[in-house]
Short mmCIF file of C-alpha atoms in Angstrom, two decimals:
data_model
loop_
_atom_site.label_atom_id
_atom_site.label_comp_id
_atom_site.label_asym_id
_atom_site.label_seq_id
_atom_site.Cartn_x
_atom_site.Cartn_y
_atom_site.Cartn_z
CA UNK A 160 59.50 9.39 43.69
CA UNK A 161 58.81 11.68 46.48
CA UNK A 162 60.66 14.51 44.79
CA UNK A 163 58.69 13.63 41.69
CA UNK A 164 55.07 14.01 43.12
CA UNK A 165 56.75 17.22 45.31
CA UNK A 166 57.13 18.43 41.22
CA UNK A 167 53.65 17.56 40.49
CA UNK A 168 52.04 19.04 43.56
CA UNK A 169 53.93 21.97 42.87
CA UNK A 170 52.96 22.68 39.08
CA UNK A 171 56.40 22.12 38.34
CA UNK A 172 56.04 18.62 36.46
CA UNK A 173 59.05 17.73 34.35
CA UNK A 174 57.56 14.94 32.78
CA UNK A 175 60.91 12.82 32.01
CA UNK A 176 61.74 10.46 30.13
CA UNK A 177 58.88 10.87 27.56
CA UNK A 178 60.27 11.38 24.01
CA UNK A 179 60.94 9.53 21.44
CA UNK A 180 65.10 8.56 22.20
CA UNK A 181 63.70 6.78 25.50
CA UNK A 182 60.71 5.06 23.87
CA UNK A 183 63.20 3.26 21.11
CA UNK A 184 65.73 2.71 24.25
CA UNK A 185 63.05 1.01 26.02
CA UNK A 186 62.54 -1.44 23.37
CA UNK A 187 64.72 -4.00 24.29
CA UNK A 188 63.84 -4.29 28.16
CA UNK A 189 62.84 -2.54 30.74
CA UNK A 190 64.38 -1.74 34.50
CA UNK A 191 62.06 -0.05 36.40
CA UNK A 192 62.95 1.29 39.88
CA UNK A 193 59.87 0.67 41.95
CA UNK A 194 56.53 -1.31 41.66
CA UNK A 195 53.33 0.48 42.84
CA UNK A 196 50.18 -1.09 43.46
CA UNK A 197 47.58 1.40 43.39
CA UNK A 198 44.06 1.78 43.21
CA UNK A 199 42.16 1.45 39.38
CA UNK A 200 40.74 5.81 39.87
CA UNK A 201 41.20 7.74 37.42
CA UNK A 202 41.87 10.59 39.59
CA UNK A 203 45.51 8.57 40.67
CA UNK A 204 47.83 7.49 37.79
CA UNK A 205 51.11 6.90 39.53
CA UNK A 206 53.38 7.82 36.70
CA UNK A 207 51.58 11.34 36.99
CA UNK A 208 51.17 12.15 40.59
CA UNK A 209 55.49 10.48 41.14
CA UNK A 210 56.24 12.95 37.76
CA UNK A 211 57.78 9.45 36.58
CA UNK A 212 58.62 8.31 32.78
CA UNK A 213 58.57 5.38 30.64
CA UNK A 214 60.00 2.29 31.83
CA UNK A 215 59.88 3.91 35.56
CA UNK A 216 57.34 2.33 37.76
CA UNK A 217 55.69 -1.13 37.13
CA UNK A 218 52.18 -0.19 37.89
CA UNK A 219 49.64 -2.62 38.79
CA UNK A 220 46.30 -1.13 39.93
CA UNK A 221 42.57 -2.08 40.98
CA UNK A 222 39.66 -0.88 42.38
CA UNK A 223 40.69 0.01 46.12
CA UNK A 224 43.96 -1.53 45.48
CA UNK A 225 42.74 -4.94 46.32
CA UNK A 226 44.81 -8.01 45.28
CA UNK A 227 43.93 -11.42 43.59
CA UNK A 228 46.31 -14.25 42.32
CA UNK A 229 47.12 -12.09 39.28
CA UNK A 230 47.98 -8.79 41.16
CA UNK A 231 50.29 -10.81 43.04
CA UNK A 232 51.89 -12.62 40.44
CA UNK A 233 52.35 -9.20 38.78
CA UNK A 234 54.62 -8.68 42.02
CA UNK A 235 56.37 -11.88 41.99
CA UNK A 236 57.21 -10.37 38.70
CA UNK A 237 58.70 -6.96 39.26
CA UNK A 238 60.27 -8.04 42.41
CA UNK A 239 61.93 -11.59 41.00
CA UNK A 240 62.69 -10.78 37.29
CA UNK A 241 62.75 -7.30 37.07
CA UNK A 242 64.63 -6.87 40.34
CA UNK A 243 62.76 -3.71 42.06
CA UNK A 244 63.89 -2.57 45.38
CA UNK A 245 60.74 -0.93 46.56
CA UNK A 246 56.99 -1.90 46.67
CA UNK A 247 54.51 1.00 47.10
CA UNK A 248 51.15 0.44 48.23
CA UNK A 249 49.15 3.41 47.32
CA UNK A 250 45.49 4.10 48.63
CA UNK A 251 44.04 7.75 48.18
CA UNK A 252 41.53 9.77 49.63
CA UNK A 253 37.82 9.50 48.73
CA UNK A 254 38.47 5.85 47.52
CA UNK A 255 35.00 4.71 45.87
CA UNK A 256 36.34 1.17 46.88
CA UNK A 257 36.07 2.07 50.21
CA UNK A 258 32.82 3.73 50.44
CA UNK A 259 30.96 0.65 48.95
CA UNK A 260 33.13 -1.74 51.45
CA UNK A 261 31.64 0.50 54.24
CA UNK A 262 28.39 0.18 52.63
CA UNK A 263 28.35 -3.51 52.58
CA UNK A 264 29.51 -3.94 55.34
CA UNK A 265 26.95 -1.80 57.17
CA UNK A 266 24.42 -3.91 55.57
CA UNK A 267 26.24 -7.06 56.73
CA UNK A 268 26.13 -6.37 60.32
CA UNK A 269 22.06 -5.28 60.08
CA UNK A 270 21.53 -8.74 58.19
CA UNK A 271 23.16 -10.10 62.09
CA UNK A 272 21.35 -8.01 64.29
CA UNK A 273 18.07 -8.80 62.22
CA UNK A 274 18.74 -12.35 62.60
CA UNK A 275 19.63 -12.20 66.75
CA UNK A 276 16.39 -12.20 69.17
CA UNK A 277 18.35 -10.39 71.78
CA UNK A 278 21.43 -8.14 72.67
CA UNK A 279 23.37 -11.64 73.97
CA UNK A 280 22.61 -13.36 70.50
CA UNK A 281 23.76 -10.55 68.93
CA UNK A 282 27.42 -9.86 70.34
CA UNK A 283 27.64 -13.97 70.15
CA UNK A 284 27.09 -13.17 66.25
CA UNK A 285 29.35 -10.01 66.27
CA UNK A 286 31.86 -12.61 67.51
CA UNK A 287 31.94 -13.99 64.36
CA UNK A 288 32.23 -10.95 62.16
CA UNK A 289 35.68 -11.96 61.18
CA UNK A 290 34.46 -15.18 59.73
CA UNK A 291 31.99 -14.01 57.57
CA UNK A 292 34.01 -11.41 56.19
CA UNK A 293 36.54 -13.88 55.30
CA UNK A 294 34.28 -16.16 53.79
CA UNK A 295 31.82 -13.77 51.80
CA UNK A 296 31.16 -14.18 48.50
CA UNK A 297 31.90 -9.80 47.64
CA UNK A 298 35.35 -9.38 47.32
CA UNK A 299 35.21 -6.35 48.22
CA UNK A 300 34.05 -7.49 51.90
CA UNK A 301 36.95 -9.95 51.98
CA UNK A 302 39.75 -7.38 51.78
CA UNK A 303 37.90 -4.05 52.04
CA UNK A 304 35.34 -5.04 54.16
CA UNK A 305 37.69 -6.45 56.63
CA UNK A 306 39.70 -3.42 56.57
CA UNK A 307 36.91 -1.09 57.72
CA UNK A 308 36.15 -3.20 60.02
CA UNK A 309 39.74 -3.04 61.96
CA UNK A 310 39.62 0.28 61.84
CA UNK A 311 36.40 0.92 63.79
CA UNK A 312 37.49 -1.52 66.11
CA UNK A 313 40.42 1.09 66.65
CA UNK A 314 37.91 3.72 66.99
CA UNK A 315 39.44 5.19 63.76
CA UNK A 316 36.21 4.59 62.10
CA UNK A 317 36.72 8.23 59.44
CA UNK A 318 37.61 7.37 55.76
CA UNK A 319 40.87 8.66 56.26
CA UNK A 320 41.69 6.36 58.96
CA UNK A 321 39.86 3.63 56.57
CA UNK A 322 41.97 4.25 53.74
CA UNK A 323 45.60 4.07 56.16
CA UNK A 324 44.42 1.17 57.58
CA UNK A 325 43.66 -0.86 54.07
CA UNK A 326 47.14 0.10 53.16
CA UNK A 327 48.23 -1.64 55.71
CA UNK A 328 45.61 -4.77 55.29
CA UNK A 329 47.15 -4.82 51.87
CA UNK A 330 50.36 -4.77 52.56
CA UNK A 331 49.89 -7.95 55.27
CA UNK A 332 47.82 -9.79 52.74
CA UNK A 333 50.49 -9.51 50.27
CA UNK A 334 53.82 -10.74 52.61
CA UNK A 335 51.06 -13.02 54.33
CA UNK A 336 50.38 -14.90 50.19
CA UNK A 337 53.60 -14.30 48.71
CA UNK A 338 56.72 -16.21 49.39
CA UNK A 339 58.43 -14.69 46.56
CA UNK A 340 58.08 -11.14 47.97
CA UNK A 341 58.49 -12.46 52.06
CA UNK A 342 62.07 -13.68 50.93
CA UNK A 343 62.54 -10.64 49.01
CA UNK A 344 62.25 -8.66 52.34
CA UNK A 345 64.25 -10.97 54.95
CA UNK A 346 66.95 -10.56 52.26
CA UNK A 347 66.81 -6.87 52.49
CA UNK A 348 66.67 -7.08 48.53
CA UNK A 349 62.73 -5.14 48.79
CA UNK A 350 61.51 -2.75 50.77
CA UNK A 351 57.58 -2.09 50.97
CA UNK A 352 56.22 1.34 51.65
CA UNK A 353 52.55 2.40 52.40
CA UNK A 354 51.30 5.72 51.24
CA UNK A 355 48.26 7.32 50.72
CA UNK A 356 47.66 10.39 47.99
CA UNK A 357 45.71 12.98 49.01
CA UNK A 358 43.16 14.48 46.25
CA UNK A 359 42.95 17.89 46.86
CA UNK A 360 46.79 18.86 47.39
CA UNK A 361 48.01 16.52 45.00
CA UNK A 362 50.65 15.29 47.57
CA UNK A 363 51.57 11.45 48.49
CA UNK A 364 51.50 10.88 52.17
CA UNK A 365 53.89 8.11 53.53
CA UNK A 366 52.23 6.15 56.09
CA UNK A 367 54.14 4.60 59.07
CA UNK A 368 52.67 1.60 60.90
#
């Protein structure tokens, strides 16, 4: 994969396995080597930026890559039947997803200082940031939300820093609700891999954490 978006970068996209002989050899089944989950822009089709063909990746993708009961059935999936040995989580620079989690969130935290009558009342509330953005009713505060929020507690409050920490939200949240894909790890039958594609050079960063 990493060869394949060092292609794309490049200029030098192959595009494989896109004619006809592999589309009718496809037919009966499919064996794809990977699973990405990746966020729903436009600007970030995995198959293009990885230089992948058909029946390559099993793609799943929303807004910010944030995850439900059906994006993580759609893992259970690739990872049980399909038999994948890697999971990428892909975020990307200028995620839209993570602007309006930082804007909610911004607006969540004045709501608590507007409600505090003094600077004690008002850490007491902070205290309980955590809670609230578990149990809002905006998605995107529950999983977005919550990721901006670790990172400015790190003091790595740029959208850069944003976008490697949700990667790594995600990537809890999904070994954290999934037993399928928690097994699939402790057997060493799945690996999961955090990266983050960067707009403007076209490359895929792989994030360590």
């Amino acid at each position: 994969m990493l060869q394949g978006n060092k292609r794309f970068a490049e200029g030098k996209a192959e595009h494989p396995w896109q004619d006809k002989e592999t589309r009718n050899m496809l037919t009966d089944g499919q064996k794809p080597d990977a699973a990405v989950l990746a966020c729903a822009d436009s600007r970030v089709p995995p198959e293009i930026i990885f230089d992948q063909g058909l029946g390559d990746l099993f793609t799943v993708r929303t807004a910010g890559q944030m995850i439900d009961d059906a994006v993580i059935a759609s893992l259970e999936y690739a990872v049980k039947k399909l038999h994948v040995s890697l999971l990428c989580v892909l975020g990307h620079g200028r995620c839209g997803a993570l602007q309006m989690a930082e804007r909610e969130l911004n607006d969540l935290i004045h709501a608590i200082t507007a409600e505090a009558d003094d600077s004690l009342e008002t850490a007491d509330l902070m205290d309980s940031l955590d809670e609230r953005l578990a149990q809002s009713d905006s998605i995107v505060l529950r999983q977005a939300g919550i990721s901006v929020w670790q990172a400015r507690q790190a003091e790595a409050d740029c959208l850069d820093d944003i976008e490697r920490v949700h990667v790594a939200h995600t990537i809890e949240m999904l070994v954290e609700h999934s037993e399928i894909i928690r097994q699939a790890l402790a057997s060493e039958q799945l690996m999961i891999v955090g990266a983050r594609y960067q707009l403007d050079t076209g490359r895929v960063e792989v994030l360590s954490f």
